[in-house]
Tab-separated table of C-alpha atoms and ligand atoms in Angstrom:
chain	number	residue	atom	x	y	z
A	1	MET	CA	107.774	63.045	138.697
A	2	ASP	CA	104.163	62.797	139.826
A	3	GLY	CA	103.019	59.242	140.392
A	4	ARG	CA	106.571	57.920	140.523
A	5	LYS	CA	108.027	56.299	143.555
A	6	VAL	CA	110.233	58.625	145.588
A	7	LEU	CA	112.557	57.346	148.281
A	8	ASP	CA	114.159	58.861	151.341
A	9	ALA	CA	117.821	59.618	150.700
A	10	ALA	CA	119.017	57.307	153.464
A	11	ARG	CA	117.308	54.416	151.657
A	12	MET	CA	118.835	55.285	148.290
A	13	VAL	CA	122.418	54.875	149.370
A	14	ASN	CA	123.950	51.472	150.026
A	15	LEU	CA	124.841	52.261	153.632
A	16	ASP	CA	126.266	48.779	154.237
A	17	ARG	CA	128.880	49.448	151.623
A	18	CYS	CA	129.178	53.204	152.109
A	19	PRO	CA	128.398	53.987	155.799
A	20	ILE	CA	128.152	57.754	155.419
A	21	GLU	CA	125.178	58.529	157.624
A	22	ASP	CA	127.456	59.270	160.571
A	23	LEU	CA	131.030	60.094	159.671
A	24	ASP	CA	131.918	60.363	163.361
A	25	SER	CA	131.238	56.648	163.833
A	26	ALA	CA	134.221	54.301	163.532
A	27	ASP	CA	132.953	52.762	160.266
A	28	GLY	CA	131.965	56.099	158.804
A	29	ALA	CA	135.265	57.754	159.653
A	30	ALA	CA	137.291	54.851	158.203
A	31	PHE	CA	135.238	54.903	154.994
A	32	ALA	CA	135.633	58.673	154.539
A	33	ARG	CA	139.367	58.484	155.307
A	34	ALA	CA	139.900	55.836	152.621
A	35	ALA	CA	137.875	57.854	150.089
A	36	ARG	CA	139.868	60.982	150.952
A	37	GLY	CA	143.106	59.031	150.460
A	38	ARG	CA	142.077	57.942	146.967
A	39	PHE	CA	141.124	61.484	145.989
A	40	ARG	CA	144.389	62.910	147.335
A	41	LYS	CA	146.455	60.377	145.414
A	42	ASP	CA	144.783	60.500	141.995
A	43	GLY	CA	142.497	63.540	142.078
A	44	ILE	CA	139.556	61.190	141.588
A	45	CYS	CA	137.477	59.051	143.901
A	46	MET	CA	134.920	56.636	142.511
A	47	LEU	CA	132.572	54.907	144.933
A	48	PRO	CA	131.052	51.957	143.043
A	49	GLY	CA	127.713	50.634	144.286
A	50	PHE	CA	126.994	53.891	146.120
A	51	ILE	CA	123.372	53.843	144.947
A	52	ARG	CA	121.236	50.762	145.601
A	53	PRO	CA	120.089	48.948	142.436
A	54	GLU	CA	116.379	49.614	143.122
A	55	THR	CA	117.125	53.337	143.585
A	56	LEU	CA	119.165	53.380	140.429
A	57	GLU	CA	116.115	52.262	138.467
A	58	ILE	CA	114.108	55.153	139.910
A	59	LEU	CA	116.867	57.700	139.244
A	60	ALA	CA	117.193	56.429	135.665
A	61	GLU	CA	113.433	56.637	135.155
A	62	GLU	CA	113.397	60.221	136.477
A	63	ALA	CA	116.368	61.237	134.350
A	64	ASN	CA	114.915	59.674	131.188
A	65	ALA	CA	111.630	61.478	131.837
A	66	CYS	CA	113.327	64.899	131.767
A	67	VAL	CA	115.667	64.352	128.789
A	68	GLY	CA	113.249	66.423	126.662
A	69	ASP	CA	114.078	69.437	128.865
A	70	ALA	CA	117.801	69.260	128.085
A	71	TRP	CA	119.483	72.225	126.440
A	72	PHE	CA	122.169	71.090	124.015
A	73	CYS	CA	125.358	72.910	123.264
A	74	ARG	CA	127.611	72.005	120.393
A	75	GLY	CA	130.930	73.650	119.714
A	76	THR	CA	134.680	73.490	119.795
A	77	HIS	CA	137.155	74.506	122.469
A	78	ASN	CA	140.765	74.037	123.445
A	79	VAL	CA	141.732	71.988	126.505
A	80	TYR	CA	141.799	75.150	128.661
A	81	LEU	CA	138.261	76.168	127.638
A	82	ALA	CA	139.683	79.599	126.877
A	83	GLU	CA	140.305	81.682	123.793
A	84	SER	CA	143.950	81.246	122.856
A	85	SER	CA	145.751	84.584	122.899
A	86	PRO	CA	147.332	85.925	119.677
A	87	ASP	CA	150.774	85.627	121.334
A	88	VAL	CA	150.470	81.848	121.590
A	89	PRO	CA	152.963	80.264	119.178
A	90	THR	CA	151.633	78.225	116.250
A	91	GLY	CA	151.428	74.582	117.226
A	92	ASP	CA	150.873	75.302	120.946
A	93	VAL	CA	148.255	72.958	122.403
A	94	ALA	CA	146.081	76.003	123.172
A	95	THR	CA	145.540	76.400	119.416
A	96	ARG	CA	144.144	72.876	119.023
A	97	TYR	CA	140.405	72.440	119.148
A	98	GLU	CA	138.239	69.607	120.440
A	99	ARG	CA	134.556	68.945	119.771
A	100	THR	CA	131.799	68.880	122.360
A	101	PHE	CA	128.111	68.077	121.980
A	102	VAL	CA	126.312	67.649	125.274
A	103	GLY	CA	122.940	68.441	126.785
A	104	SER	CA	122.008	69.440	130.309
A	105	VAL	CA	118.669	69.365	132.114
A	106	PRO	CA	118.610	72.344	134.534
A	107	TYR	CA	117.706	72.126	138.205
A	108	ASP	CA	114.349	73.832	137.730
A	109	ARG	CA	113.295	71.053	135.325
A	110	ILE	CA	114.099	68.311	137.811
A	111	GLY	CA	111.038	67.520	139.883
A	112	GLU	CA	110.888	69.273	143.228
A	113	HIS	CA	109.984	66.019	144.924
A	114	SER	CA	112.215	63.772	142.841
A	115	SER	CA	114.554	61.201	144.349
A	116	LEU	CA	117.509	63.006	142.779
A	117	ARG	CA	116.654	66.235	144.599
A	118	ARG	CA	116.212	64.390	147.882
A	119	LEU	CA	119.616	62.859	147.502
A	120	TYR	CA	121.177	66.218	146.617
A	121	GLU	CA	119.534	67.845	149.615
A	122	TRP	CA	120.679	65.126	152.011
A	123	ASP	CA	123.313	66.528	154.369
A	124	PRO	CA	125.338	63.315	154.939
A	125	LEU	CA	126.199	63.271	151.214
A	126	LYS	CA	127.399	66.876	151.371
A	127	GLU	CA	129.438	66.050	154.470
A	128	LEU	CA	131.122	63.071	152.752
A	129	ILE	CA	132.103	65.269	149.814
A	130	ARG	CA	133.421	67.967	152.161
A	131	VAL	CA	135.644	65.424	153.911
A	132	VAL	CA	136.900	63.873	150.647
A	133	LEU	CA	137.793	67.331	149.330
A	134	ALA	CA	139.192	68.398	152.732
A	135	LYS	CA	137.236	71.652	152.719
A	136	PRO	CA	136.499	73.534	155.952
A	137	GLN	CA	132.930	74.001	154.788
A	138	LEU	CA	130.800	73.129	151.809
A	139	HIS	CA	127.416	74.385	150.650
A	140	ARG	CA	124.984	73.278	148.000
A	141	PHE	CA	125.267	75.578	144.998
A	142	ALA	CA	122.683	78.364	144.968
A	143	ASP	CA	122.273	78.441	141.176
A	144	PRO	CA	118.623	78.027	140.108
A	145	LEU	CA	119.701	76.075	136.992
A	146	GLY	CA	123.078	74.599	137.869
A	147	ALA	CA	122.693	73.421	141.466
A	148	CYS	CA	121.876	69.902	140.381
A	149	SER	CA	121.540	69.141	136.678
A	150	VAL	CA	121.578	66.058	134.479
A	151	ASN	CA	124.140	65.708	131.714
A	152	VAL	CA	122.690	64.069	128.628
A	153	PHE	CA	124.784	62.513	125.872
A	154	VAL	CA	122.557	61.381	123.006
A	155	ASP	CA	123.720	59.634	119.810
A	156	GLY	CA	126.806	61.578	118.642
A	157	GLY	CA	127.293	63.229	122.050
A	158	GLU	CA	130.842	63.698	123.276
A	159	HIS	CA	132.930	65.998	125.428
A	160	GLY	CA	136.371	66.698	124.000
A	161	TRP	CA	139.590	66.761	126.030
A	162	HIS	CA	139.665	69.596	128.566
A	163	PHE	CA	140.513	70.772	132.060
A	164	ASP	CA	137.488	71.991	134.036
A	165	GLU	CA	137.187	75.586	135.143
A	166	SER	CA	135.866	74.459	138.507
A	167	GLU	CA	138.167	72.786	140.985
A	168	PHE	CA	135.989	69.717	141.507
A	169	SER	CA	132.789	68.059	140.355
A	170	VAL	CA	130.476	65.417	141.766
A	171	THR	CA	128.542	63.121	139.459
A	172	LEU	CA	126.374	60.045	139.649
A	173	MET	CA	126.636	57.355	137.005
A	174	VAL	CA	122.992	56.609	136.314
A	175	GLN	CA	122.638	55.263	132.775
A	176	ALA	CA	125.303	53.983	130.384
A	177	PRO	CA	124.767	54.348	126.628
A	178	GLU	CA	124.730	51.378	124.255
A	179	SER	CA	128.251	52.170	123.164
A	180	GLY	CA	130.906	54.840	123.654
A	181	GLY	CA	130.648	57.403	126.433
A	182	ALA	CA	133.854	56.265	128.137
A	183	PHE	CA	135.335	58.626	130.697
A	184	GLU	CA	139.054	58.952	130.003
A	185	TYR	CA	141.532	60.966	132.030
A	186	VAL	CA	145.170	61.836	132.521
A	187	PRO	CA	145.570	62.448	136.250
A	188	ARG	CA	147.019	65.588	137.795
A	189	ILE	CA	149.090	66.996	134.965
A	190	ARG	CA	148.026	70.648	135.169
A	191	GLY	CA	150.944	72.856	136.119
A	192	ARG	CA	153.587	70.179	135.622
A	193	ALA	CA	156.677	71.166	133.623
A	194	ASP	CA	155.761	68.572	130.975
A	195	GLU	CA	152.028	69.456	130.936
A	196	LYS	CA	151.959	70.724	127.345
A	197	SER	CA	153.970	67.839	125.916
A	198	ILE	CA	151.638	65.341	127.601
A	199	VAL	CA	148.557	67.232	126.362
A	200	ALA	CA	150.008	67.288	122.829
A	201	ALA	CA	150.687	63.557	122.956
A	202	VAL	CA	147.160	62.823	124.177
A	203	LEU	CA	145.630	65.010	121.433
A	204	ASP	CA	147.779	63.106	118.919
A	205	GLY	CA	146.186	59.871	120.087
A	206	ASN	CA	149.026	58.620	122.277
A	207	ARG	CA	147.427	56.449	124.958
A	208	ARG	CA	150.437	56.056	127.249
A	209	HIS	CA	149.186	58.457	129.927
A	210	VAL	CA	145.450	57.861	129.428
A	211	ARG	CA	143.367	55.979	131.964
A	212	GLU	CA	139.787	54.879	131.432
A	213	LEU	CA	137.193	54.862	134.143
A	214	PRO	CA	134.542	52.225	133.504
A	215	PHE	CA	130.954	53.495	133.527
A	216	THR	CA	129.734	51.720	136.627
A	217	ALA	CA	126.036	52.460	137.031
A	218	GLY	CA	125.315	53.396	140.635
A	219	ALA	CA	128.769	54.860	141.291
A	220	LEU	CA	129.398	58.285	142.807
A	221	LEU	CA	132.345	60.135	141.334
A	222	ILE	CA	134.202	62.948	143.091
A	223	PHE	CA	136.637	64.440	140.628
A	224	GLY	CA	139.238	67.216	140.640
A	225	GLY	CA	138.782	68.240	137.004
A	226	ARG	CA	140.892	71.403	137.040
A	227	GLU	CA	144.152	69.485	137.379
A	228	THR	CA	143.215	66.397	135.395
A	229	LEU	CA	142.789	66.340	131.620
A	230	HIS	CA	139.641	64.387	130.739
A	231	ARG	CA	137.036	63.654	128.094
A	232	VAL	CA	133.915	61.620	127.353
A	233	THR	CA	134.214	59.635	124.133
A	234	ARG	CA	131.514	59.793	121.464
A	235	VAL	CA	128.256	58.043	122.341
A	236	SER	CA	126.260	56.026	119.853
A	237	GLY	CA	122.889	54.345	119.994
A	238	THR	CA	119.420	55.282	121.131
A	239	MET	CA	120.049	54.963	124.873
A	240	PRO	CA	121.368	58.303	126.239
A	241	ARG	CA	124.257	58.443	128.693
A	242	LEU	CA	122.722	60.101	131.763
A	243	VAL	CA	124.861	61.579	134.500
A	244	PRO	CA	123.439	63.868	137.199
A	245	VAL	CA	125.866	66.589	138.298
A	246	LEU	CA	125.670	67.698	141.946
A	247	ALA	CA	127.204	71.119	142.469
A	248	TYR	CA	128.687	72.527	145.677
A	249	ALA	CA	130.572	75.649	146.677
A	250	GLU	CA	132.842	76.640	149.529
A	251	ARG	CA	130.839	79.791	150.196
A	252	PRO	CA	127.072	80.038	150.653
A	253	GLY	CA	124.888	81.736	148.054
A	254	LEU	CA	127.197	81.216	145.066
A	255	GLU	CA	125.701	81.103	141.554
A	256	ASN	CA	126.914	80.823	137.975
A	257	SER	CA	127.272	83.941	135.872
A	258	ASP	CA	124.515	84.726	133.346
A	259	GLU	CA	127.038	83.908	130.583
A	260	VAL	CA	127.574	80.399	131.918
A	261	ARG	CA	123.831	79.857	132.303
A	262	MET	CA	123.206	81.020	128.728
A	263	LEU	CA	125.881	78.629	127.476
A	264	PHE	CA	124.690	75.542	129.349
A	265	TRP	CA	120.927	76.093	129.497
A	266	GLY	CA	120.127	78.809	126.971
A	267	ARG	CA	118.617	81.160	129.554
A	268	THR	CA	119.521	82.935	132.789
A	269	GLY	CA	116.835	81.409	134.974
A	270	LYS	CA	115.581	84.866	135.923
A	271	PRO	CA	111.974	85.834	135.366
A	272	THR	CA	111.530	87.641	132.071
A	273	ALA	CA	109.950	91.107	132.253
B	1	FE2	FE1	134.874	68.327	132.612
């Protein structure tokens, strides 16, 4: 990121619209309460215009500059991201496979002094997310590769229907592709008695339960992906869809397993002997 303009986090966020610097203030508390209410209702809270337009340009420039460091994984999976057991009856949704082709730039390839890192390391953002998720405490993830990464969807990139393994995720909508790359979701169906019939209908192309979230550049998205079925539709064109992922944990010092790091970044992030 050398030579690029880097901003202080407090100047990156549109604090007039999203007054998160002090959540004990009247404005801050009201804003956080409303955001929490949206998350509780739908398992998703999008804050459009969270990032100022001039910051967005810088974040997009930074993200584009590190696309070459993305590790791509391509494969198939069921909606539960788990091997289906041999006891699962034929025709069960767990036996149906979706395609995914996505890249990720790891944390150690994102400039140490980049604007994205400054934003990630800014405590008021962490505090907002803690309040929206109603967690007693929240910590930045300690993973050397997965703490803050950038998801990259190039031409042909897509993420098939699935439920996340992690309870929640936080992403920033930085750069929309020329076409495709829609975020679609079916809110809070995990564990419902009719979960499998809804999943089957969605996989069959039934749109009745499906909602689409517009890609609104500059928005912050706090999302409970374990309960909500979701996907990113296939991207086309030369402009990649770029979405930084900001990871947090309820306990300090948490990291991904080596298996997860190998899958998403092709290495463990540990020094080789
Ligand atoms: Fe996901």
